[in-house]
PDB file of C-alpha atoms in Angstrom:
ATOM      1  CA  VAL A 290     -94.604-107.190-100.341  1.00 91.00           C
ATOM      2  CA  GLN A 291     -91.739-108.369 -98.171  1.00 93.00           C
ATOM      3  CA  VAL A 292     -88.357-109.829 -98.959  1.00 96.00           C
ATOM      4  CA  ALA A 293     -85.946-111.032 -96.295  1.00 96.00           C
ATOM      5  CA  GLU A 294     -82.348-112.116 -96.805  1.00 97.00           C
ATOM      6  CA  SER A 295     -80.412-114.579 -94.683  1.00 97.00           C
ATOM      7  CA  GLY A 296     -77.241-116.609 -94.793  1.00 97.00           C
ATOM      8  CA  GLY A 297     -74.544-113.980 -94.594  1.00 97.00           C
ATOM      9  CA  GLY A 298     -71.504-114.245 -92.359  1.00 97.00           C
ATOM     10  CA  LEU A 299     -67.743-114.307 -92.116  1.00 98.00           C
ATOM     11  CA  VAL A 300     -65.850-116.611 -94.453  1.00 98.00           C
ATOM     12  CA  GLN A 301     -62.226-117.014 -95.451  1.00 98.00           C
ATOM     13  CA  PRO A 302     -61.058-116.272 -98.982  1.00 98.00           C
ATOM     14  CA  GLY A 303     -61.798-119.236-101.218  1.00 98.00           C
ATOM     15  CA  GLY A 304     -64.746-120.271 -99.111  1.00 98.00           C
ATOM     16  CA  SER A 305     -68.437-120.537 -99.914  1.00 98.00           C
ATOM     17  CA  LEU A 306     -71.736-119.168 -98.656  1.00 98.00           C
ATOM     18  CA  ARG A 307     -75.326-119.575 -99.735  1.00 98.00           C
ATOM     19  CA  LEU A 308     -77.682-116.650 -99.325  1.00 98.00           C
ATOM     20  CA  SER A 309     -81.441-117.056 -99.232  1.00 98.00           C
ATOM     21  CA  CYS A 310     -84.208-114.545 -99.842  1.00 98.00           C
ATOM     22  CA  ALA A 311     -87.725-115.382 -98.727  1.00 98.00           C
ATOM     23  CA  ALA A 312     -90.458-113.386-100.447  1.00 97.00           C
ATOM     24  CA  SER A 313     -94.112-112.848 -99.608  1.00 95.00           C
ATOM     25  CA  GLY A 314     -97.050-110.642-100.485  1.00 94.00           C
ATOM     26  CA  PHE A 315     -97.018-111.176-104.236  1.00 94.00           C
ATOM     27  CA  THR A 316     -97.173-113.995-106.787  1.00 95.00           C
ATOM     28  CA  PHE A 317     -93.507-114.882-106.592  1.00 96.00           C
ATOM     29  CA  SER A 318     -93.497-117.183-109.620  1.00 96.00           C
ATOM     30  CA  ARG A 319     -94.477-114.348-111.977  1.00 96.00           C
ATOM     31  CA  TYR A 320     -91.566-111.999-111.347  1.00 95.00           C
ATOM     32  CA  PRO A 321     -87.825-111.921-111.911  1.00 96.00           C
ATOM     33  CA  MET A 322     -85.638-111.585-108.846  1.00 97.00           C
ATOM     34  CA  SER A 323     -82.229-110.045-108.364  1.00 97.00           C
ATOM     35  CA  TRP A 324     -79.372-109.912-105.928  1.00 98.00           C
ATOM     36  CA  TYR A 325     -77.454-106.685-105.422  1.00 98.00           C
ATOM     37  CA  ARG A 326     -74.568-105.760-103.170  1.00 98.00           C
ATOM     38  CA  GLN A 327     -73.109-102.630-101.689  1.00 98.00           C
ATOM     39  CA  ALA A 328     -69.577-102.395-100.378  1.00 97.00           C
ATOM     40  CA  PRO A 329     -68.493 -99.598 -98.015  1.00 92.00           C
ATOM     41  CA  GLY A 330     -68.050 -96.348 -99.911  1.00 94.00           C
ATOM     42  CA  LYS A 331     -69.366 -97.794-103.151  1.00 96.00           C
ATOM     43  CA  GLU A 332     -72.627 -97.681-105.037  1.00 97.00           C
ATOM     44  CA  ARG A 333     -75.059-100.577-104.924  1.00 97.00           C
ATOM     45  CA  GLU A 334     -74.467-102.904-107.874  1.00 98.00           C
ATOM     46  CA  MET A 335     -76.357-105.748-109.499  1.00 98.00           C
ATOM     47  CA  VAL A 336     -74.847-109.158-108.831  1.00 98.00           C
ATOM     48  CA  ALA A 337     -77.268-111.571-110.498  1.00 98.00           C
ATOM     49  CA  THR A 338     -80.798-111.729-111.906  1.00 97.00           C
ATOM     50  CA  ILE A 339     -83.056-114.670-112.659  1.00 97.00           C
ATOM     51  CA  THR A 340     -86.233-114.762-114.716  1.00 96.00           C
ATOM     52  CA  SER A 341     -89.530-115.935-113.266  1.00 95.00           C
ATOM     53  CA  SER A 342     -89.222-119.398-114.804  1.00 96.00           C
ATOM     54  CA  SER A 343     -85.450-119.690-114.260  1.00 96.00           C
ATOM     55  CA  ASP A 344     -84.889-119.954-118.008  1.00 97.00           C
ATOM     56  CA  ARG A 345     -82.382-117.110-118.021  1.00 97.00           C
ATOM     57  CA  THR A 346     -79.821-115.746-115.618  1.00 98.00           C
ATOM     58  CA  VAL A 347     -77.571-112.712-115.829  1.00 98.00           C
ATOM     59  CA  TYR A 348     -74.413-112.127-113.805  1.00 98.00           C
ATOM     60  CA  ALA A 349     -72.127-109.200-113.213  1.00 98.00           C
ATOM     61  CA  ASP A 350     -68.689-109.760-114.701  1.00 98.00           C
ATOM     62  CA  PRO A 351     -66.848-109.901-111.322  1.00 97.00           C
ATOM     63  CA  VAL A 352     -68.917-112.900-110.155  1.00 98.00           C
ATOM     64  CA  LYS A 353     -69.315-114.890-113.377  1.00 98.00           C
ATOM     65  CA  GLY A 354     -68.250-118.490-112.916  1.00 98.00           C
ATOM     66  CA  ARG A 355     -68.220-118.189-109.106  1.00 98.00           C
ATOM     67  CA  PHE A 356     -71.785-117.263-108.134  1.00 98.00           C
ATOM     68  CA  THR A 357     -75.014-119.045-109.077  1.00 98.00           C
ATOM     69  CA  ILE A 358     -78.509-117.631-108.686  1.00 98.00           C
ATOM     70  CA  SER A 359     -81.456-120.003-108.458  1.00 98.00           C
ATOM     71  CA  ARG A 360     -85.023-120.008-107.224  1.00 98.00           C
ATOM     72  CA  ASP A 361     -87.648-122.341-105.842  1.00 98.00           C
ATOM     73  CA  ASN A 362     -91.075-121.011-106.802  1.00 97.00           C
ATOM     74  CA  ALA A 363     -92.791-123.541-104.542  1.00 97.00           C
ATOM     75  CA  LYS A 364     -90.959-122.011-101.572  1.00 98.00           C
ATOM     76  CA  ASN A 365     -91.070-118.375-102.730  1.00 98.00           C
ATOM     77  CA  THR A 366     -87.319-118.252-102.262  1.00 98.00           C
ATOM     78  CA  VAL A 367     -84.364-117.134-104.351  1.00 98.00           C
ATOM     79  CA  TYR A 368     -80.814-118.229-103.577  1.00 98.00           C
ATOM     80  CA  LEU A 369     -77.309-117.027-104.288  1.00 98.00           C
ATOM     81  CA  GLN A 370     -74.611-119.684-104.095  1.00 98.00           C
ATOM     82  CA  MET A 371     -71.246-117.965-103.740  1.00 98.00           C
ATOM     83  CA  ASN A 372     -68.083-120.000-104.287  1.00 98.00           C
ATOM     84  CA  SER A 373     -64.405-119.063-104.444  1.00 98.00           C
ATOM     85  CA  LEU A 374     -65.117-115.948-102.447  1.00 98.00           C
ATOM     86  CA  LYS A 375     -62.668-113.073-102.581  1.00 98.00           C
ATOM     87  CA  THR A 376     -62.046-110.207-100.179  1.00 97.00           C
ATOM     88  CA  GLU A 377     -63.577-107.861-102.744  1.00 97.00           C
ATOM     89  CA  ASP A 378     -66.887-109.722-102.409  1.00 98.00           C
ATOM     90  CA  THR A 379     -67.272-108.209 -98.938  1.00 98.00           C
ATOM     91  CA  ALA A 380     -70.501-106.219 -98.952  1.00 98.00           C
ATOM     92  CA  VAL A 381     -74.073-106.088 -97.755  1.00 98.00           C
ATOM     93  CA  TYR A 382     -76.112-108.260-100.097  1.00 98.00           C
ATOM     94  CA  TYR A 383     -79.679-107.290-100.918  1.00 98.00           C
ATOM     95  CA  CYS A 384     -82.563-109.085-102.556  1.00 96.00           C
ATOM     96  CA  LEU A 385     -84.723-107.127-104.989  1.00 96.00           C
ATOM     97  CA  ALA A 386     -88.254-107.841-106.177  1.00 93.00           C
ATOM     98  CA  ILE A 387     -89.580-105.549-108.903  1.00 85.00           C
ATOM     99  CA  VAL A 388     -93.334-105.780-108.458  1.00 89.00           C
ATOM    100  CA  GLY A 389     -94.505-102.542-110.004  1.00 86.00           C
ATOM    101  CA  VAL A 390     -92.021-100.764-107.766  1.00 89.00           C
ATOM    102  CA  ASN A 391     -88.744-101.920-106.231  1.00 92.00           C
ATOM    103  CA  TYR A 392     -88.934-103.863-102.986  1.00 94.00           C
ATOM    104  CA  TRP A 393     -85.652-104.318-101.143  1.00 94.00           C
ATOM    105  CA  GLY A 394     -84.809-106.535 -98.224  1.00 93.00           C
ATOM    106  CA  GLN A 395     -82.875-105.325 -95.199  1.00 95.00           C
ATOM    107  CA  GLY A 396     -79.660-106.893 -96.454  1.00 97.00           C
ATOM    108  CA  THR A 397     -77.275-109.489 -95.095  1.00 98.00           C
ATOM    109  CA  GLN A 398     -73.601-108.836 -94.405  1.00 98.00           C
ATOM    110  CA  VAL A 399     -71.001-110.966 -96.160  1.00 98.00           C
ATOM    111  CA  THR A 400     -67.430-110.528 -94.966  1.00 98.00           C
ATOM    112  CA  VAL A 401     -64.581-112.332 -96.703  1.00 98.00           C
ATOM    113  CA  SER A 402     -61.434-112.124 -94.623  1.00 97.00           C
ATOM    114  CA  SER A 403     -58.620-114.272 -93.330  1.00 95.00           C
TER     115      SER A 403
END
């Protein structure tokens, strides 16, 4: 099992980014996927989760209404669209696949700064 994030970068407050997570090594369409983040000096926290069929999504309170998680099962990819970014969104963002055990990607840095 492998998951690999991409799409991070530096953006000004109020800007947008779209993160992607490409997965392989398992039947992607059967499993929920999640995005987590970890800011310096803080614990890793769940940002958003999507069910295997995209019929349900869950968001952490700080990102509700600004972030959108989606997936394309034909491409084995999950996305995180981040709008109205704030400085407090600065963190390393990780993709998580729970396939019996937790599989984490290497993370992608998102920095929100003017």
